[in-house]
Tab-separated table of C-alpha atoms in Angstrom:
chain	number	residue	atom	x	y	z
A	849	MET	CA	36.902	-176.573	200.528
A	850	ASN	CA	33.123	-176.891	200.846
A	851	ARG	CA	32.553	-179.840	198.521
A	852	LEU	CA	29.434	-181.579	197.351
A	853	PRO	CA	29.124	-185.286	198.192
A	854	GLU	CA	31.002	-187.910	196.188
A	855	ILE	CA	29.414	-188.886	192.873
A	856	LEU	CA	29.395	-192.696	192.599
A	857	ALA	CA	28.594	-193.905	189.084
A	858	PRO	CA	27.675	-197.399	187.830
A	859	ALA	CA	30.132	-199.383	185.727
A	860	GLY	CA	28.464	-202.461	184.303
A	861	SER	CA	31.114	-202.782	181.597
A	862	PRO	CA	34.553	-201.352	180.753
A	863	GLU	CA	32.879	-198.969	178.303
A	864	ALA	CA	30.508	-197.684	180.983
A	865	LEU	CA	33.416	-197.306	183.385
A	866	ARG	CA	35.333	-195.105	180.970
A	867	ALA	CA	32.192	-193.070	180.294
A	868	ALA	CA	31.694	-192.470	184.030
A	869	VAL	CA	35.297	-191.426	184.594
A	870	ARG	CA	35.416	-189.123	181.568
A	871	CYS	CA	32.182	-187.435	182.645
A	872	GLY	CA	33.387	-186.569	186.131
A	873	ALA	CA	32.581	-189.413	188.528
A	874	ASP	CA	34.505	-189.364	191.804
A	875	ALA	CA	34.110	-193.126	192.147
A	876	VAL	CA	32.615	-196.083	190.283
A	877	TYR	CA	31.045	-199.312	191.477
A	878	LEU	CA	31.304	-202.560	189.568
A	879	GLY	CA	30.981	-206.310	189.964
A	880	ALA	CA	33.413	-209.187	189.662
A	881	SER	CA	32.468	-212.379	187.870
A	882	ALA	CA	30.565	-213.755	190.891
A	883	PHE	CA	28.685	-212.747	194.057
A	884	ASN	CA	27.325	-209.447	192.817
A	885	ALA	CA	23.695	-208.365	192.534
A	886	ARG	CA	23.864	-207.750	188.773
A	887	GLN	CA	25.012	-211.038	187.298
A	888	GLY	CA	23.433	-209.972	184.008
A	889	ALA	CA	25.832	-207.054	183.600
A	890	HIS	CA	29.114	-207.403	181.707
A	891	ASN	CA	31.085	-207.453	184.999
A	892	PHE	CA	34.865	-207.777	185.355
A	893	ASP	CA	37.146	-210.797	185.444
A	894	THR	CA	40.585	-210.550	187.089
A	895	ALA	CA	42.341	-208.996	184.101
A	896	ALA	CA	39.531	-206.510	183.455
A	897	LEU	CA	39.337	-205.572	187.134
A	898	ARG	CA	43.089	-204.949	187.261
A	899	GLU	CA	42.830	-202.713	184.205
A	900	ALA	CA	39.800	-200.902	185.642
A	901	VAL	CA	41.556	-200.132	188.933
A	902	SER	CA	44.657	-198.907	187.107
A	903	TYR	CA	42.604	-196.717	184.759
A	904	CYS	CA	40.564	-195.190	187.581
A	905	HIS	CA	43.395	-194.616	190.042
A	906	ALA	CA	45.498	-192.912	187.378
A	907	ARG	CA	42.669	-190.372	187.110
A	908	GLY	CA	41.935	-189.968	190.823
A	909	VAL	CA	38.761	-192.091	190.772
A	910	ALA	CA	37.989	-194.697	193.446
A	911	VAL	CA	36.731	-198.218	192.696
A	912	HIS	CA	34.067	-199.928	194.810
A	913	LEU	CA	33.508	-203.646	194.193
A	914	THR	CA	30.035	-205.099	194.704
A	915	LEU	CA	30.230	-208.310	196.722
A	916	ASN	CA	26.597	-207.889	197.626
A	917	THR	CA	24.663	-211.141	197.352
A	918	LEU	CA	23.793	-213.576	200.101
A	919	VAL	CA	26.431	-216.310	200.321
A	920	ARG	CA	25.832	-219.973	201.120
A	921	GLN	CA	28.179	-221.746	203.499
A	922	ASP	CA	29.690	-223.808	200.690
A	923	GLU	CA	30.416	-220.588	198.758
A	924	LEU	CA	32.176	-218.745	201.557
A	925	HIS	CA	35.692	-219.731	200.529
A	926	ALA	CA	35.105	-218.627	196.922
A	927	ALA	CA	33.614	-215.313	198.067
A	928	LEU	CA	36.626	-214.685	200.295
A	929	LYS	CA	38.877	-215.357	197.310
A	930	VAL	CA	37.089	-212.570	195.411
A	931	ALA	CA	37.662	-210.248	198.377
A	932	GLU	CA	41.314	-211.284	198.550
A	933	GLU	CA	41.745	-210.552	194.849
A	934	ALA	CA	40.158	-207.131	195.346
A	935	CYS	CA	42.682	-206.340	198.074
A	936	VAL	CA	45.605	-207.408	195.902
A	937	LEU	CA	44.388	-205.356	192.939
A	938	GLY	CA	43.912	-202.204	195.010
A	939	VAL	CA	40.113	-201.920	195.069
A	940	ASP	CA	39.145	-199.078	197.419
A	941	ALA	CA	36.049	-200.574	199.066
A	942	LEU	CA	33.792	-203.628	199.087
A	943	ILE	CA	29.995	-203.287	199.107
A	944	VAL	CA	28.691	-206.238	201.137
A	945	GLN	CA	25.229	-207.536	202.053
A	946	ASP	CA	26.072	-210.767	203.887
A	947	VAL	CA	27.120	-209.832	207.451
A	948	GLY	CA	28.816	-213.189	207.994
A	949	LEU	CA	30.980	-212.623	204.938
A	950	ALA	CA	31.702	-209.066	206.099
A	951	ARG	CA	32.929	-210.388	209.450
A	952	ARG	CA	35.294	-212.819	207.756
A	953	ILE	CA	36.625	-210.113	205.421
A	954	ARG	CA	37.137	-207.771	208.358
A	955	ALA	CA	39.179	-210.405	210.196
A	956	ALA	CA	41.295	-211.274	207.142
A	957	ALA	CA	41.756	-207.767	205.733
A	958	PRO	CA	41.179	-205.121	208.435
A	959	GLY	CA	42.477	-202.397	206.135
A	960	MET	CA	39.807	-202.917	203.457
A	961	ALA	CA	36.935	-200.448	203.628
A	962	LEU	CA	33.542	-202.145	203.941
A	963	HIS	CA	30.335	-200.476	202.756
A	964	ALA	CA	27.000	-201.907	203.910
A	965	SER	CA	24.765	-202.689	200.929
A	966	THR	CA	21.338	-201.097	200.641
A	967	GLN	CA	19.981	-204.662	200.807
A	968	LEU	CA	20.826	-204.707	204.515
A	969	SER	CA	17.757	-202.444	204.837
A	970	CYS	CA	19.421	-200.001	207.206
A	971	HIS	CA	16.998	-197.139	207.836
A	972	THR	CA	17.500	-196.024	211.464
A	973	PRO	CA	20.259	-194.334	213.499
A	974	SER	CA	20.569	-197.445	215.657
A	975	GLY	CA	21.018	-199.551	212.514
A	976	VAL	CA	23.814	-197.257	211.331
A	977	ARG	CA	25.525	-197.544	214.709
A	978	PHE	CA	25.223	-201.336	214.640
A	979	LEU	CA	26.843	-201.518	211.213
A	980	ARG	CA	29.519	-199.031	212.278
A	981	ASP	CA	30.365	-201.223	215.252
A	982	SER	CA	30.398	-204.245	212.924
A	983	GLY	CA	33.260	-202.730	210.950
A	984	PHE	CA	31.489	-200.854	208.148
A	985	SER	CA	32.795	-197.381	207.328
A	986	ARG	CA	29.841	-196.470	205.102
A	987	VAL	CA	26.170	-197.430	204.964
A	988	VAL	CA	24.152	-197.398	201.741
A	989	LEU	CA	20.783	-196.461	203.195
A	990	ALA	CA	17.521	-198.140	202.264
A	991	ARG	CA	16.063	-196.533	199.132
A	992	GLU	CA	12.572	-195.978	200.511
A	993	MET	CA	13.588	-193.503	203.251
A	994	SER	CA	12.225	-189.981	203.624
A	995	ARG	CA	14.302	-186.815	203.898
A	996	ASP	CA	13.864	-186.655	207.682
A	997	GLU	CA	14.764	-190.325	208.103
A	998	ILE	CA	17.972	-189.860	206.127
A	999	ALA	CA	18.951	-186.765	208.115
A	1000	ALA	CA	18.377	-188.622	211.389
A	1001	CYS	CA	20.972	-191.231	210.382
A	1002	ALA	CA	23.758	-188.652	209.996
A	1003	GLY	CA	26.327	-188.031	212.707
A	1004	GLN	CA	26.558	-191.665	213.835
A	1005	GLY	CA	30.245	-192.097	213.011
A	1006	CYS	CA	29.602	-193.731	209.649
A	1007	GLU	CA	29.400	-192.231	206.164
A	1008	LEU	CA	26.008	-192.254	204.456
A	1009	GLU	CA	25.484	-193.181	200.813
A	1010	VAL	CA	22.113	-192.545	199.161
A	1011	PHE	CA	20.684	-193.608	195.792
A	1012	VAL	CA	19.720	-190.421	193.960
A	1013	HIS	CA	18.968	-191.481	190.393
A	1014	GLY	CA	17.576	-194.412	188.454
A	1015	ALA	CA	15.256	-197.374	188.776
A	1016	LEU	CA	13.611	-198.106	192.107
A	1017	CYS	CA	12.840	-201.597	193.356
A	1018	MET	CA	9.214	-202.288	194.257
A	1019	CYS	CA	10.315	-204.318	197.282
A	1020	VAL	CA	11.790	-202.939	200.495
A	1021	SER	CA	15.545	-202.473	199.844
A	1022	GLY	CA	15.450	-204.958	197.001
A	1023	GLN	CA	14.746	-207.964	199.232
A	1024	CYS	CA	12.237	-209.417	196.796
A	1025	TYR	CA	11.072	-213.012	196.333
A	1026	LEU	CA	8.746	-212.431	193.363
A	1027	SER	CA	11.392	-213.228	190.745
A	1028	ALA	CA	12.417	-216.372	192.593
A	1029	MET	CA	8.825	-217.575	192.967
A	1030	LEU	CA	7.779	-216.890	189.368
A	1031	GLY	CA	10.943	-217.887	187.558
A	1032	GLY	CA	13.404	-219.457	189.985
A	1033	ARG	CA	15.761	-216.464	189.706
A	1034	SER	CA	16.498	-214.670	192.976
A	1035	GLY	CA	17.299	-210.983	193.172
A	1036	ASN	CA	19.180	-211.703	196.391
A	1037	ARG	CA	21.486	-213.934	194.352
A	1038	GLY	CA	22.047	-211.436	191.558
A	1039	LEU	CA	19.552	-212.832	189.038
A	1040	CYS	CA	16.401	-210.723	189.334
A	1041	ALA	CA	14.175	-211.119	186.251
A	1042	GLN	CA	12.329	-207.859	187.114
A	1043	PRO	CA	8.803	-209.302	187.025
A	1044	CYS	CA	7.536	-206.084	188.646
A	1045	ARG	CA	8.130	-204.367	185.288
A	1046	LEU	CA	5.621	-206.647	183.554
A	1047	SER	CA	2.017	-205.775	182.844
A	1048	PHE	CA	-0.735	-207.305	184.975
A	1049	ARG	CA	-4.479	-207.523	184.399
A	1050	TRP	CA	-6.799	-207.677	187.388
A	1051	PRO	CA	-9.900	-209.928	187.114
A	1052	GLY	CA	-12.530	-208.018	185.196
A	1053	ASP	CA	-10.126	-205.449	183.761
A	1054	LYS	CA	-10.137	-204.988	180.003
A	1055	LYS	CA	-6.706	-203.397	179.840
A	1056	ALA	CA	-3.428	-204.480	181.427
A	1057	SER	CA	-1.409	-202.009	183.494
A	1058	HIS	CA	1.896	-201.876	185.374
A	1059	PRO	CA	0.875	-201.441	189.038
A	1060	LEU	CA	4.218	-202.685	190.425
A	1061	SER	CA	6.527	-200.677	188.138
A	1062	LEU	CA	7.755	-197.553	189.901
A	1063	LYS	CA	8.897	-194.415	188.143
A	1064	ASP	CA	12.617	-193.713	188.167
A	1065	LEU	CA	14.123	-191.605	190.924
A	1066	SER	CA	15.769	-188.238	190.247
A	1067	LEU	CA	17.189	-185.964	192.952
A	1068	ALA	CA	19.365	-183.841	190.684
A	1069	GLY	CA	17.737	-180.694	192.040
A	1070	GLN	CA	18.388	-181.603	195.672
A	1071	LEU	CA	22.194	-181.824	195.832
A	1072	GLU	CA	22.759	-178.951	198.262
A	1073	ARG	CA	19.986	-180.214	200.502
A	1074	LEU	CA	21.453	-183.718	200.537
A	1075	LYS	CA	24.826	-182.276	201.522
A	1076	GLU	CA	23.205	-180.324	204.350
A	1077	MET	CA	21.551	-183.545	205.533
A	1078	GLY	CA	24.952	-185.160	206.007
A	1079	VAL	CA	25.014	-187.429	202.945
A	1080	ALA	CA	28.593	-188.287	201.929
A	1081	CYS	CA	27.934	-190.044	198.635
A	1082	LEU	CA	25.345	-189.781	195.865
A	1083	LYS	CA	24.823	-193.110	194.122
A	1084	LEU	CA	23.592	-193.379	190.542
A	1085	GLU	CA	21.767	-196.603	189.665
A	1086	GLY	CA	22.404	-198.297	186.322
A	1087	ARG	CA	24.901	-201.146	186.043
A	1088	MET	CA	22.628	-202.687	183.390
A	1089	LYS	CA	22.530	-199.427	181.398
A	1090	ARG	CA	24.389	-198.474	178.243
A	1091	PRO	CA	27.565	-196.324	178.457
A	1092	GLU	CA	25.689	-193.407	176.878
A	1093	TYR	CA	23.202	-193.411	179.763
A	1094	VAL	CA	26.002	-193.518	182.332
A	1095	ALA	CA	27.780	-190.636	180.612
A	1096	VAL	CA	24.730	-188.354	180.502
A	1097	VAL	CA	23.575	-189.011	184.077
A	1098	THR	CA	27.060	-188.675	185.529
A	1099	LYS	CA	27.579	-185.408	183.652
A	1100	ILE	CA	24.308	-183.986	184.986
A	1101	TYR	CA	25.148	-184.756	188.606
């Protein structure tokens, strides 16, 4: 059957997860209680994650767990415990940014699918091949890529996942230090305060504006073209959004 790419919906809470599944998502992505890039979302403890996996799998929906922050050496054991728990509970894939952590997971659980986070800034065919050879089965491409750049990354022996809807980060692939410098909260550690959404006034200006706040992305009219380009998965942004938002966007795609 000539299918469209997988629809991967955000699940920042159990309510959002159910909304995504009921509105037709093929897969959902969610975070555990630690080491995910949206620490401000509801997220899922062990019991909630077990229930989420059971609910999704009973309805033919895959579960991708975000283990996508940078990990300090003294946190490595705890991060591996989260990965181990994901394996036990039947999570379908782990989305990882830290390549050292990915290597350790690969050695301990070779059967677990690893997806390279967009925060690895992969935007070239050679980058896709490197991540493929490092044990990743899917690469979430950098958000700032053009149509031709995305198409060039296809056919490298690794699935491609592309963000198609929602908020865009001002920084390249989300690797921003502005939040950390202004407020001591790092986006690379899951605690971005989104200072780029604030208003700024240049010297001499009478009115403040939002020069760093990008408009949301929407590629709902480009689904066939994305399929032709070799994209395997369409990712919807929004783990901080309400269930109603997740329901509507998932239904549209």
